[in-house]
XYZ file of C-alpha atoms in Angstrom:
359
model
C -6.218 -9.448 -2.065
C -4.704 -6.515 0.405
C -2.259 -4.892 -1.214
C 0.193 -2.111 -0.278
C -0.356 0.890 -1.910
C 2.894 3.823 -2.048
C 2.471 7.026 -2.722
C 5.588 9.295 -2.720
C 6.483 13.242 -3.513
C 9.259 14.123 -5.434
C 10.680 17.423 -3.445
C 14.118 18.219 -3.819
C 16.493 20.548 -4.680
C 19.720 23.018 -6.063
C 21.598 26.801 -5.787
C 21.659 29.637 -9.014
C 24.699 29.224 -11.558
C 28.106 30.186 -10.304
C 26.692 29.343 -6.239
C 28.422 26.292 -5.438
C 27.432 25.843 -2.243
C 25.407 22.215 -0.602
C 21.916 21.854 -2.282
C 19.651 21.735 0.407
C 18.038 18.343 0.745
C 14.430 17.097 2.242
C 14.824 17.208 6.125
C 14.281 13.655 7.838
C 15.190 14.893 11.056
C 12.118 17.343 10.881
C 9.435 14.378 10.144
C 11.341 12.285 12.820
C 10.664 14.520 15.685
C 6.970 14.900 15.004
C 5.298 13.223 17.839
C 3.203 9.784 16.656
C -0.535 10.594 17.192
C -1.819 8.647 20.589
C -4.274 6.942 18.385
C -1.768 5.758 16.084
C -0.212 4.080 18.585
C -3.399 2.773 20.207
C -4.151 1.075 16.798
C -1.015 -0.683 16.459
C -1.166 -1.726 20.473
C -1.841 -5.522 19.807
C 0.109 -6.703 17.295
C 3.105 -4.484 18.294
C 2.757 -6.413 21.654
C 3.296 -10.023 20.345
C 6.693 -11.379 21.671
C 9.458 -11.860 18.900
C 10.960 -15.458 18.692
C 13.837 -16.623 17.556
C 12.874 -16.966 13.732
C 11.958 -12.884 13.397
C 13.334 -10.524 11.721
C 14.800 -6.679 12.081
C 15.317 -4.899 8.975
C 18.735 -2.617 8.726
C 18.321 -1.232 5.296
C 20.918 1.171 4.684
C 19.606 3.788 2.281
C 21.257 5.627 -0.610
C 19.626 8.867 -2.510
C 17.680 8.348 -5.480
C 17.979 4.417 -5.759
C 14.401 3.090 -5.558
C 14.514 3.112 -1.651
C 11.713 4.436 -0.616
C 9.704 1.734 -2.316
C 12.168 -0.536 -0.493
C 11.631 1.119 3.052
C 7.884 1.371 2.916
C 7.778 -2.552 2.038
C 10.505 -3.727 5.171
C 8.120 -0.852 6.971
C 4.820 -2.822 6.754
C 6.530 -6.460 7.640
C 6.873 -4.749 11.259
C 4.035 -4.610 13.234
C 4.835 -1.122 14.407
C 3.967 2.213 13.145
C 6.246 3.032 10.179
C 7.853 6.156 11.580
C 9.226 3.663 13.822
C 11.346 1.699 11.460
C 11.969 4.941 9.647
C 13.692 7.270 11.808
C 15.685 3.938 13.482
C 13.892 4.836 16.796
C 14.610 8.134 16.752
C 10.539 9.041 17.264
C 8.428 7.652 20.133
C 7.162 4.264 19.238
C 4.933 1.926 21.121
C 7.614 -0.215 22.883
C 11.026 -0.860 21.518
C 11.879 0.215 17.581
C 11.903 -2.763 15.440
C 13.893 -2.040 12.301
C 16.307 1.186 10.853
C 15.152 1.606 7.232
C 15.526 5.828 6.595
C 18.448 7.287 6.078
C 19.571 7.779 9.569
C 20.920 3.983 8.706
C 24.076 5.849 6.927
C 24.734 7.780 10.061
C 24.586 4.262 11.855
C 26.636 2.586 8.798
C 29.198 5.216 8.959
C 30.220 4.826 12.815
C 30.101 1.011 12.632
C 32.539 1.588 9.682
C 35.040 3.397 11.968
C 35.471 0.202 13.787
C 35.305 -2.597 10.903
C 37.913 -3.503 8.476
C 36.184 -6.670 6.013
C 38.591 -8.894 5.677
C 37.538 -11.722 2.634
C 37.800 -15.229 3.363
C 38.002 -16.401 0.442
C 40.121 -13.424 -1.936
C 39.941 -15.111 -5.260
C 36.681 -15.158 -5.059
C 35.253 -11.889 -3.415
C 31.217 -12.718 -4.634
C 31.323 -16.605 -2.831
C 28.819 -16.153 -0.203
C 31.282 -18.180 2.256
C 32.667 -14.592 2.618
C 29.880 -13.154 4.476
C 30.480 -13.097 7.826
C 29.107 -14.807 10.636
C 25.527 -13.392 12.383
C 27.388 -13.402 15.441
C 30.072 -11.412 14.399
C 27.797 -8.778 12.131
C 25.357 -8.316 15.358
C 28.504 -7.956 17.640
C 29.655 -4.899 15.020
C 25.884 -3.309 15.181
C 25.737 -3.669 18.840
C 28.978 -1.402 19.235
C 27.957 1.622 17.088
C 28.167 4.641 19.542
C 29.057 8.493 19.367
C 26.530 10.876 17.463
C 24.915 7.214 16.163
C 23.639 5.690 19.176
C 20.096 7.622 19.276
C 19.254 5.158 16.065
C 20.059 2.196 17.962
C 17.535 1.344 20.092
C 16.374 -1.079 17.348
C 19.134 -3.441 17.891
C 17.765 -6.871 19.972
C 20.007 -7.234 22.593
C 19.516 -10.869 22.790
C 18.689 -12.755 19.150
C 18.075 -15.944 20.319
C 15.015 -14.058 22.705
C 14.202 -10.824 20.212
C 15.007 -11.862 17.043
C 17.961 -11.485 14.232
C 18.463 -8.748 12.143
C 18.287 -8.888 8.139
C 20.610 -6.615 6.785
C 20.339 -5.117 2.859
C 20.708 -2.096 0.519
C 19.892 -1.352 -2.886
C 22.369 -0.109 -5.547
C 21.379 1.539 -8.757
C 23.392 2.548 -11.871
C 25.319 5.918 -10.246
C 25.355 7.556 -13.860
C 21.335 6.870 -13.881
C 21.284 7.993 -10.276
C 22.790 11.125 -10.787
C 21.163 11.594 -13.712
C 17.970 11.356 -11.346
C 19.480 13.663 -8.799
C 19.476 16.430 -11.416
C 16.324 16.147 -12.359
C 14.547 15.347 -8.861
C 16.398 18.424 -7.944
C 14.773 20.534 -11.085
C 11.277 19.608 -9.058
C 11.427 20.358 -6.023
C 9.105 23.232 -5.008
C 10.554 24.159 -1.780
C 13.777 25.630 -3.258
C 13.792 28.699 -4.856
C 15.699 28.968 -8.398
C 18.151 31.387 -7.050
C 19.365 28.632 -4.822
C 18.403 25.586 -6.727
C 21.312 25.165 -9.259
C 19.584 22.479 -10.933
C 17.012 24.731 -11.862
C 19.345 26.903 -13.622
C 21.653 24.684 -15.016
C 22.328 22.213 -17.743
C 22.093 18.724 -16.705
C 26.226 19.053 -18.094
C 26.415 22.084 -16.408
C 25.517 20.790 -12.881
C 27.672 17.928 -13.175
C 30.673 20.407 -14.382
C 30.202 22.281 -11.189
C 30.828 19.399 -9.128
C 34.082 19.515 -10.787
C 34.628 23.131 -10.422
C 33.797 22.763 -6.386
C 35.949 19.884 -5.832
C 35.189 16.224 -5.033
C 35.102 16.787 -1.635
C 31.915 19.274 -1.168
C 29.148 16.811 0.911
C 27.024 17.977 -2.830
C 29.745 16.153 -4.505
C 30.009 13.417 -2.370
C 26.098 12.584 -2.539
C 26.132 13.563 -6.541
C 29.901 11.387 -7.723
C 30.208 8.194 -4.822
C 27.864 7.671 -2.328
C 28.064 4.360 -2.899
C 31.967 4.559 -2.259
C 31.577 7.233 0.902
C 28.948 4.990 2.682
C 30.903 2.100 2.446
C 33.680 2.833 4.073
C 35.760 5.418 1.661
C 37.506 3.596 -0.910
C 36.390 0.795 -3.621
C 38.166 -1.460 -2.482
C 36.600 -1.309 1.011
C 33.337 -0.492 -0.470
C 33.085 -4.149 -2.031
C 35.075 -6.217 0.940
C 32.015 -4.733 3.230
C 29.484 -5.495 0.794
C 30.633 -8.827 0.513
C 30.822 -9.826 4.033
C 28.399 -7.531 5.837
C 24.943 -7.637 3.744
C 23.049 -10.386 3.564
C 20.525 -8.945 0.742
C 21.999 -6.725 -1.989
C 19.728 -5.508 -4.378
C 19.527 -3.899 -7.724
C 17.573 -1.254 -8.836
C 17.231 -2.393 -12.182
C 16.097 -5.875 -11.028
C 13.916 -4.082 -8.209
C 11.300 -7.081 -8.071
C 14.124 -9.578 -7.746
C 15.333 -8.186 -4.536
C 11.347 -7.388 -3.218
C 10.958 -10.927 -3.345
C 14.076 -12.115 -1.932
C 13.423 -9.663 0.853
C 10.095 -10.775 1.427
C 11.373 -14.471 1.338
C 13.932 -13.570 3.927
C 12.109 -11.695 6.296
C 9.393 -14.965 6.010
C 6.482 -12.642 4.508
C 3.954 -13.583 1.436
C 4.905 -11.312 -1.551
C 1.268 -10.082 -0.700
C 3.130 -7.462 1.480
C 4.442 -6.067 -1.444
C 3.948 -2.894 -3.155
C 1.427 -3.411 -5.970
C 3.673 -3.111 -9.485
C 0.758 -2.424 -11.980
C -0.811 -0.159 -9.555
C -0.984 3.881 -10.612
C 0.907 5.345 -7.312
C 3.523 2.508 -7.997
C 4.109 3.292 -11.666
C 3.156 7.260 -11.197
C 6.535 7.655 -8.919
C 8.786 6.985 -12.233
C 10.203 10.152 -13.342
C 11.403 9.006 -17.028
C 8.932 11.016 -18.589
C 10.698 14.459 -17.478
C 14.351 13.348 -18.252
C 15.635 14.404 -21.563
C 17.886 11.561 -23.356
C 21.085 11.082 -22.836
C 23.918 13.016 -24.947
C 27.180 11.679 -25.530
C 28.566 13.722 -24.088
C 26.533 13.585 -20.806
C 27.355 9.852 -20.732
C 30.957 10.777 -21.061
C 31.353 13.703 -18.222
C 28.563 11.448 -16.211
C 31.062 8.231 -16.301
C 34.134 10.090 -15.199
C 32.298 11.380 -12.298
C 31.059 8.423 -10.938
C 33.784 6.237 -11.950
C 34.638 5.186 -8.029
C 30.966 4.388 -7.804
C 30.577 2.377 -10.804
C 33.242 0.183 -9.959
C 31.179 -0.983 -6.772
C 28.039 -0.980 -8.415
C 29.593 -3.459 -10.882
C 30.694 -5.641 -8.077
C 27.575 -4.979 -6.420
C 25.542 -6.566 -9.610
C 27.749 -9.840 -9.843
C 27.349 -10.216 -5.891
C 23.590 -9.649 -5.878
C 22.810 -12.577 -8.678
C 25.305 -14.766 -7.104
C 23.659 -14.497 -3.348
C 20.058 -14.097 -4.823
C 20.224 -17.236 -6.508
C 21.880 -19.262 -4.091
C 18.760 -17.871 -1.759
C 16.137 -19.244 -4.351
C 18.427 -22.527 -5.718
C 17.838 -21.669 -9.095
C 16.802 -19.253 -11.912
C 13.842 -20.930 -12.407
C 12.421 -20.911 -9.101
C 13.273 -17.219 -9.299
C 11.399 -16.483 -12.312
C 8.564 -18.112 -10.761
C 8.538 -16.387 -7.590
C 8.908 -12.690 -9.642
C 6.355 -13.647 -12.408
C 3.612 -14.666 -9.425
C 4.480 -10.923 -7.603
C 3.569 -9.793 -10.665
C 0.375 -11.271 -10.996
C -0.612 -10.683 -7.911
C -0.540 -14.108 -6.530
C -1.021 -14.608 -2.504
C 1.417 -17.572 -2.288
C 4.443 -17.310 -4.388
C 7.207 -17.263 -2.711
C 6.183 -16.959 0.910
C 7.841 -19.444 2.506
C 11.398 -19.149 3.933
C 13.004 -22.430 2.708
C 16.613 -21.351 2.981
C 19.550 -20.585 5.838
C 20.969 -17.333 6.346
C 24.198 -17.321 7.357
Protein backbone atom coordinates (compact mmCIF):
# COMPACT_ATOMS: atom_id res chain seq x y z
CA UNK A 1 0.00 0.00 0.00
CA UNK A 2 1.43 3.72 -1.07
CA UNK A 3 1.83 5.56 1.70
CA UNK A 4 2.87 9.17 2.39
CA UNK A 5 5.94 9.50 3.96
CA UNK A 6 6.86 13.28 5.99
CA UNK A 7 9.91 14.24 6.80
CA UNK A 8 10.31 17.65 8.55
CA UNK A 9 13.36 19.90 10.18
CA UNK A 10 13.00 21.48 13.27
CA UNK A 11 14.85 25.09 12.63
CA UNK A 12 13.88 27.83 14.67
CA UNK A 13 14.82 30.32 16.84
CA UNK A 14 15.52 33.27 19.88
CA UNK A 15 17.80 36.65 21.01
CA UNK A 16 20.64 36.60 24.24
CA UNK A 17 19.12 37.44 27.82
CA UNK A 18 18.08 41.00 28.44
CA UNK A 19 17.51 41.44 24.12
CA UNK A 20 13.93 41.56 23.82
CA UNK A 21 13.60 42.10 20.50
CA UNK A 22 11.28 39.58 17.64
CA UNK A 23 12.92 36.06 17.44
CA UNK A 24 13.58 35.59 14.01
CA UNK A 25 11.43 32.88 12.52
CA UNK A 26 11.95 30.32 9.36
CA UNK A 27 11.32 32.47 6.16
CA UNK A 28 8.31 31.10 3.94
CA UNK A 29 8.49 33.88 1.72
CA UNK A 30 12.14 32.77 0.76
CA UNK A 31 11.03 28.98 -0.24
CA UNK A 32 7.92 30.59 -1.97
CA UNK A 33 9.79 32.53 -4.49
CA UNK A 34 12.04 29.70 -5.57
CA UNK A 35 11.05 28.96 -9.05
CA UNK A 36 9.30 25.17 -9.45
CA UNK A 37 11.77 23.08 -11.55
CA UNK A 38 10.28 22.75 -15.38
CA UNK A 39 10.34 19.08 -14.82
CA UNK A 40 8.39 19.26 -11.79
CA UNK A 41 5.84 20.73 -13.48
CA UNK A 42 6.08 18.50 -16.56
CA UNK A 43 5.46 15.52 -14.15
CA UNK A 44 2.44 16.79 -12.62
CA UNK A 45 1.08 18.03 -16.34
CA UNK A 46 -1.75 15.33 -16.57
CA UNK A 47 -3.40 15.01 -13.62
CA UNK A 48 -3.11 18.77 -12.81
CA UNK A 49 -5.05 19.12 -16.16
CA UNK A 50 -8.24 17.11 -15.24
CA UNK A 51 -11.26 19.54 -15.00
CA UNK A 52 -12.67 20.04 -11.35
CA UNK A 53 -16.48 19.26 -10.94
CA UNK A 54 -18.75 20.26 -8.76
CA UNK A 55 -18.05 17.60 -5.91
CA UNK A 56 -14.05 18.80 -5.51
CA UNK A 57 -12.48 20.20 -3.09
CA UNK A 58 -9.96 23.36 -2.21
CA UNK A 59 -8.27 23.17 0.98
CA UNK A 60 -7.97 26.69 3.09
CA UNK A 61 -6.12 25.48 6.09
CA UNK A 62 -5.26 28.30 8.15
CA UNK A 63 -2.04 27.52 9.98
CA UNK A 64 -0.89 28.29 13.53
CA UNK A 65 2.95 27.82 14.86
CA UNK A 66 3.87 24.76 16.48
CA UNK A 67 0.39 22.89 16.34
CA UNK A 68 1.00 19.71 14.32
CA UNK A 69 0.43 21.62 10.96
CA UNK A 70 2.82 20.71 8.92
CA UNK A 71 1.73 17.10 9.12
CA UNK A 72 -1.69 18.63 8.37
CA UNK A 73 -0.48 20.71 5.24
CA UNK A 74 1.61 18.02 3.64
CA UNK A 75 -1.58 15.59 3.85
CA UNK A 76 -4.36 18.46 2.22
CA UNK A 77 -0.96 18.98 -0.09
CA UNK A 78 -0.98 15.48 -1.69
CA UNK A 79 -5.07 15.34 -2.15
CA UNK A 80 -4.26 18.12 -4.93
CA UNK A 81 -3.00 17.03 -7.96
CA UNK A 82 -0.56 19.90 -8.16
CA UNK A 83 2.90 20.33 -7.02
CA UNK A 84 2.87 21.03 -3.25
CA UNK A 85 4.56 24.41 -3.32
CA UNK A 86 1.44 25.22 -4.97
CA UNK A 87 -0.97 24.70 -2.17
CA UNK A 88 1.74 25.92 0.13
CA UNK A 89 2.59 29.35 -0.65
CA UNK A 90 -1.48 29.93 -1.62
CA UNK A 91 -0.27 30.60 -5.24
CA UNK A 92 2.21 32.75 -4.43
CA UNK A 93 4.94 30.46 -6.66
CA UNK A 94 4.41 29.55 -10.33
CA UNK A 95 2.25 26.53 -10.59
CA UNK A 96 1.10 24.61 -13.58
CA UNK A 97 -2.31 26.33 -14.16
CA UNK A 98 -4.37 27.87 -11.46
CA UNK A 99 -3.34 27.20 -7.47
CA UNK A 100 -5.62 24.74 -5.98
CA UNK A 101 -5.56 25.10 -2.21
CA UNK A 102 -3.79 27.80 0.60
CA UNK A 103 -2.37 25.47 3.29
CA UNK A 104 1.15 27.55 4.58
CA UNK A 105 1.02 30.17 6.59
CA UNK A 106 0.42 32.86 4.12
CA UNK A 107 -3.39 31.56 5.00
CA UNK A 108 -3.12 33.98 8.28
CA UNK A 109 -2.21 36.88 6.10
CA UNK A 110 -5.40 35.85 3.99
CA UNK A 111 -7.44 35.10 7.40
CA UNK A 112 -6.48 38.36 8.80
CA UNK A 113 -7.84 40.71 5.85
CA UNK A 114 -11.03 38.64 5.46
CA UNK A 115 -11.34 39.34 9.25
CA UNK A 116 -11.34 43.13 8.65
CA UNK A 117 -14.54 42.71 6.84
CA UNK A 118 -16.47 39.86 8.92
CA UNK A 119 -18.21 40.19 12.14
CA UNK A 120 -19.74 36.20 13.07
CA UNK A 121 -22.80 36.70 14.19
CA UNK A 122 -24.29 33.11 15.99
CA UNK A 123 -27.53 31.90 15.01
CA UNK A 124 -28.24 30.11 17.50
CA UNK A 125 -26.41 32.03 20.96
CA UNK A 126 -27.32 29.51 23.57
CA UNK A 127 -25.77 27.20 21.86
CA UNK A 128 -22.48 28.54 20.19
CA UNK A 129 -21.03 24.60 19.27
CA UNK A 130 -24.66 23.59 17.23
CA UNK A 131 -23.38 23.20 13.82
CA UNK A 132 -26.67 25.14 12.55
CA UNK A 133 -24.33 28.11 13.35
CA UNK A 134 -21.97 27.65 10.62
CA UNK A 135 -22.67 29.67 7.97
CA UNK A 136 -23.83 29.13 4.65
CA UNK A 137 -21.08 28.02 1.64
CA UNK A 138 -22.42 30.80 -0.17
CA UNK A 139 -21.91 33.27 2.26
CA UNK A 140 -18.21 31.86 3.53
CA UNK A 141 -17.04 31.80 -0.37
CA UNK A 142 -18.60 35.35 -0.85
CA UNK A 143 -16.20 36.49 2.38
CA UNK A 144 -12.98 34.59 0.69
CA UNK A 145 -13.71 36.01 -2.63
CA UNK A 146 -13.43 39.69 -1.16
CA UNK A 147 -10.04 39.45 0.64
CA UNK A 148 -7.88 42.24 -1.01
CA UNK A 149 -5.00 44.73 0.07
CA UNK A 150 -1.44 43.17 0.87
CA UNK A 151 -3.61 39.57 0.77
CA UNK A 152 -4.69 39.28 -2.66
CA UNK A 153 -1.29 37.69 -4.15
CA UNK A 154 -2.55 34.35 -2.06
CA UNK A 155 -5.75 34.35 -3.73
CA UNK A 156 -5.51 33.07 -6.88
CA UNK A 157 -6.65 29.74 -5.35
CA UNK A 158 -10.11 30.84 -4.84
CA UNK A 159 -12.66 29.10 -7.76
CA UNK A 160 -14.43 31.79 -9.05
CA UNK A 161 -17.34 29.71 -9.93
CA UNK A 162 -18.05 26.48 -7.38
CA UNK A 163 -20.64 24.99 -9.11
CA UNK A 164 -17.83 24.79 -12.38
CA UNK A 165 -14.31 24.64 -10.15
CA UNK A 166 -15.18 23.24 -7.14
CA UNK A 167 -15.94 24.28 -3.25
CA UNK A 168 -13.56 25.04 -0.83
CA UNK A 169 -13.05 22.98 2.57
CA UNK A 170 -12.07 25.18 5.14
CA UNK A 171 -10.12 23.90 8.64
CA UNK A 172 -7.40 24.58 11.26
CA UNK A 173 -5.90 22.77 13.96
CA UNK A 174 -5.70 23.96 17.61
CA UNK A 175 -3.36 22.56 20.17
CA UNK A 176 -3.08 23.09 23.97
CA UNK A 177 -1.36 26.93 23.89
CA UNK A 178 0.52 26.09 27.28
CA UNK A 179 1.92 22.79 25.34
CA UNK A 180 2.43 24.99 22.31
CA UNK A 181 4.43 27.41 23.87
CA UNK A 182 6.04 25.09 25.73
CA UNK A 183 7.10 23.73 22.14
CA UNK A 184 7.99 27.17 20.92
CA UNK A 185 10.71 27.33 23.58
CA UNK A 186 12.16 24.44 22.89
CA UNK A 187 11.89 24.37 18.90
CA UNK A 188 13.48 27.68 19.37
CA UNK A 189 16.52 26.07 21.63
CA UNK A 190 17.19 24.00 18.11
CA UNK A 191 17.35 25.89 15.62
CA UNK A 192 20.83 26.09 14.03
CA UNK A 193 20.47 29.11 12.01
CA UNK A 194 20.33 31.52 15.00
CA UNK A 195 23.17 32.31 16.81
CA UNK A 196 22.94 32.19 20.83
CA UNK A 197 23.61 35.82 21.11
CA UNK A 198 20.35 36.38 19.37
CA UNK A 199 18.47 33.27 20.18
CA UNK A 200 17.00 34.01 23.70
CA UNK A 201 15.78 30.63 24.00
CA UNK A 202 19.12 29.44 23.91
CA UNK A 203 20.06 31.41 26.83
CA UNK A 204 17.20 31.35 28.83
CA UNK A 205 15.11 29.34 31.20
CA UNK A 206 12.10 27.92 29.72
CA UNK A 207 10.52 30.47 32.91
CA UNK A 208 12.79 32.89 31.92
CA UNK A 209 11.65 33.24 28.25
CA UNK A 210 8.17 33.26 29.13
CA UNK A 211 8.97 36.12 31.91
CA UNK A 212 10.38 38.20 29.15
CA UNK A 213 7.32 38.18 27.26
CA UNK A 214 6.03 39.85 30.24
CA UNK A 215 8.81 42.22 30.65
CA UNK A 216 8.36 43.30 26.69
CA UNK A 217 4.75 43.71 26.83
CA UNK A 218 1.88 41.70 25.29
CA UNK A 219 1.95 43.50 22.35
CA UNK A 220 5.60 42.62 20.78
CA UNK A 221 4.58 40.34 17.35
CA UNK A 222 7.14 37.62 19.79
CA UNK A 223 4.45 37.93 22.28
CA UNK A 224 1.68 37.75 20.17
CA UNK A 225 2.93 34.40 18.39
CA UNK A 226 4.30 33.05 22.04
CA UNK A 227 0.72 34.18 24.54
CA UNK A 228 -2.56 34.16 21.72
CA UNK A 229 -2.19 33.35 18.38
CA UNK A 230 -5.05 31.58 18.53
CA UNK A 231 -6.90 34.84 19.82
CA UNK A 232 -4.84 37.35 17.23
CA UNK A 233 -5.70 35.14 14.15
CA UNK A 234 -9.12 35.03 14.88
CA UNK A 235 -10.08 38.19 14.85
CA UNK A 236 -8.57 39.87 18.27
CA UNK A 237 -10.65 39.05 21.10
CA UNK A 238 -12.14 35.58 22.58
CA UNK A 239 -15.11 36.29 22.11
CA UNK A 240 -14.67 36.84 18.34
CA UNK A 241 -12.15 34.17 18.23
CA UNK A 242 -14.95 31.44 18.99
CA UNK A 243 -18.12 33.25 17.05
CA UNK A 244 -15.63 32.81 13.81
CA UNK A 245 -14.70 29.45 14.66
CA UNK A 246 -18.09 28.50 15.01
CA UNK A 247 -19.52 29.78 11.88
CA UNK A 248 -16.59 29.99 9.48
CA UNK A 249 -14.69 26.43 9.68
CA UNK A 250 -16.08 23.59 8.60
CA UNK A 251 -13.21 21.15 10.08
CA UNK A 252 -11.67 22.06 13.45
CA UNK A 253 -9.18 19.89 14.64
CA UNK A 254 -7.25 18.98 17.69
CA UNK A 255 -3.86 18.35 18.10
CA UNK A 256 -4.22 15.97 20.71
CA UNK A 257 -6.80 13.95 18.72
CA UNK A 258 -4.56 14.56 15.47
CA UNK A 259 -5.85 11.21 13.73
CA UNK A 260 -9.44 12.19 14.44
CA UNK A 261 -9.27 15.26 12.38
CA UNK A 262 -6.79 13.35 9.47
CA UNK A 263 -9.62 11.25 8.93
CA UNK A 264 -12.37 13.60 8.99
CA UNK A 265 -10.32 15.64 6.58
CA UNK A 266 -9.70 12.92 4.38
CA UNK A 267 -13.49 11.97 4.56
CA UNK A 268 -14.34 15.50 3.61
CA UNK A 269 -12.15 16.20 0.93
CA UNK A 270 -13.56 12.45 -0.51
CA UNK A 271 -9.93 10.78 -0.25
CA UNK A 272 -9.07 7.03 1.13
CA UNK A 273 -7.19 7.46 4.49
CA UNK A 274 -4.44 5.80 2.21
CA UNK A 275 -3.41 9.48 1.52
CA UNK A 276 -2.47 9.78 4.87
CA UNK A 277 0.73 10.19 6.56
CA UNK A 278 1.91 6.78 7.78
CA UNK A 279 1.53 6.94 11.94
CA UNK A 280 3.90 3.98 12.85
CA UNK A 281 6.30 5.09 10.30
CA UNK A 282 9.99 6.48 11.68
CA UNK A 283 9.86 10.13 9.86
CA UNK A 284 6.22 10.31 11.31
CA UNK A 285 7.10 9.43 14.90
CA UNK A 286 10.91 10.92 14.56
CA UNK A 287 9.27 14.65 14.20
CA UNK A 288 8.02 14.42 18.06
CA UNK A 289 10.19 16.52 20.11
CA UNK A 290 9.11 15.11 23.74
CA UNK A 291 12.27 13.57 24.22
CA UNK A 292 14.19 17.10 24.53
CA UNK A 293 11.53 18.86 26.76
CA UNK A 294 12.25 18.78 30.39
CA UNK A 295 8.94 18.19 32.64
CA UNK A 296 6.87 20.53 33.61
CA UNK A 297 7.41 22.59 37.03
CA UNK A 298 4.72 24.04 38.89
CA UNK A 299 5.59 26.74 38.54
CA UNK A 300 6.04 26.71 34.70
CA UNK A 301 2.42 25.49 34.53
CA UNK A 302 1.47 28.44 36.62
CA UNK A 303 3.40 31.50 34.71
CA UNK A 304 2.58 29.28 31.35
CA UNK A 305 -1.41 29.47 32.17
CA UNK A 306 -1.49 33.15 32.88
CA UNK A 307 0.14 33.80 29.66
CA UNK A 308 -1.96 32.06 27.50
CA UNK A 309 -5.05 32.50 29.37
CA UNK A 310 -6.91 34.42 26.20
CA UNK A 311 -5.80 31.44 24.18
CA UNK A 312 -6.93 28.76 26.36
CA UNK A 313 -10.25 30.02 26.57
CA UNK A 314 -10.65 29.41 22.67
CA UNK A 315 -8.87 26.35 22.64
CA UNK A 316 -11.44 25.11 25.20
CA UNK A 317 -14.23 26.13 22.97
CA UNK A 318 -12.34 24.95 20.15
CA UNK A 319 -12.26 21.19 21.79
CA UNK A 320 -16.14 21.07 22.59
CA UNK A 321 -16.79 22.43 18.89
CA UNK A 322 -14.44 19.96 17.21
CA UNK A 323 -16.19 16.63 18.90
CA UNK A 324 -19.52 18.11 18.40
CA UNK A 325 -18.98 18.78 14.38
CA UNK A 326 -16.65 15.65 14.05
CA UNK A 327 -19.20 13.43 15.19
CA UNK A 328 -22.08 14.76 13.57
CA UNK A 329 -19.66 14.26 10.26
CA UNK A 330 -19.18 10.45 11.13
CA UNK A 331 -22.95 9.86 12.96
CA UNK A 332 -21.47 8.28 15.75
CA UNK A 333 -18.50 7.41 18.05
CA UNK A 334 -18.40 4.18 16.88
CA UNK A 335 -18.13 4.69 13.33
CA UNK A 336 -15.36 7.05 14.39
CA UNK A 337 -13.39 4.64 16.25
CA UNK A 338 -13.59 2.48 13.35
CA UNK A 339 -12.53 4.79 10.80
CA UNK A 340 -9.26 5.94 13.25
CA UNK A 341 -8.44 2.31 14.35
CA UNK A 342 -8.36 1.18 10.33
CA UNK A 343 -5.83 4.53 9.64
CA UNK A 344 -3.99 3.00 12.04
CA UNK A 345 -3.63 -0.23 10.65
CA UNK A 346 -3.05 0.77 7.56
CA UNK A 347 -6.21 -0.23 5.94
CA UNK A 348 -6.94 1.04 2.13
CA UNK A 349 -10.73 1.45 2.68
CA UNK A 350 -11.72 2.82 5.96
CA UNK A 351 -13.28 5.65 5.79
CA UNK A 352 -13.00 6.74 2.19
CA UNK A 353 -16.16 7.46 1.24
CA UNK A 354 -17.87 10.88 1.68
CA UNK A 355 -21.31 9.85 3.07
CA UNK A 356 -22.22 13.16 4.66
CA UNK A 357 -23.40 17.02 3.63
CA UNK A 358 -21.38 19.91 4.28
CA UNK A 359 -23.11 22.76 4.90
Amino acid sequence: MARLIFVVALVSGPPALGLLVREPEPSEEGFCSIPIETGALDALAPSTQVAANSTSFRPFFLKAHKVGGTTVMVALNAFVDQHPRCTQCCGQTVCQGQPLGCTGHKSLVVMAELLRHFEPRLQLESDPTEPQNLLPYEERHALLSSVTGKAEEYTSWIPSSPESEGRVLILTVLRDPRERLRSKYYFNREMKSCPPSHCAAKNMTFLEWMQMDKVAGLKSGRSLESCCEYTSMLGGSTEKAKNVLATFFDVVGITETMDEFLVTAARAMGKPPSQLPDPSSPEFTERDNSDNKEPWTEEERRAAEELVSDDLEVYQFAQDLSTRRILQMWDSQEKLEEAVQGYRRGDESSASALSFTLL
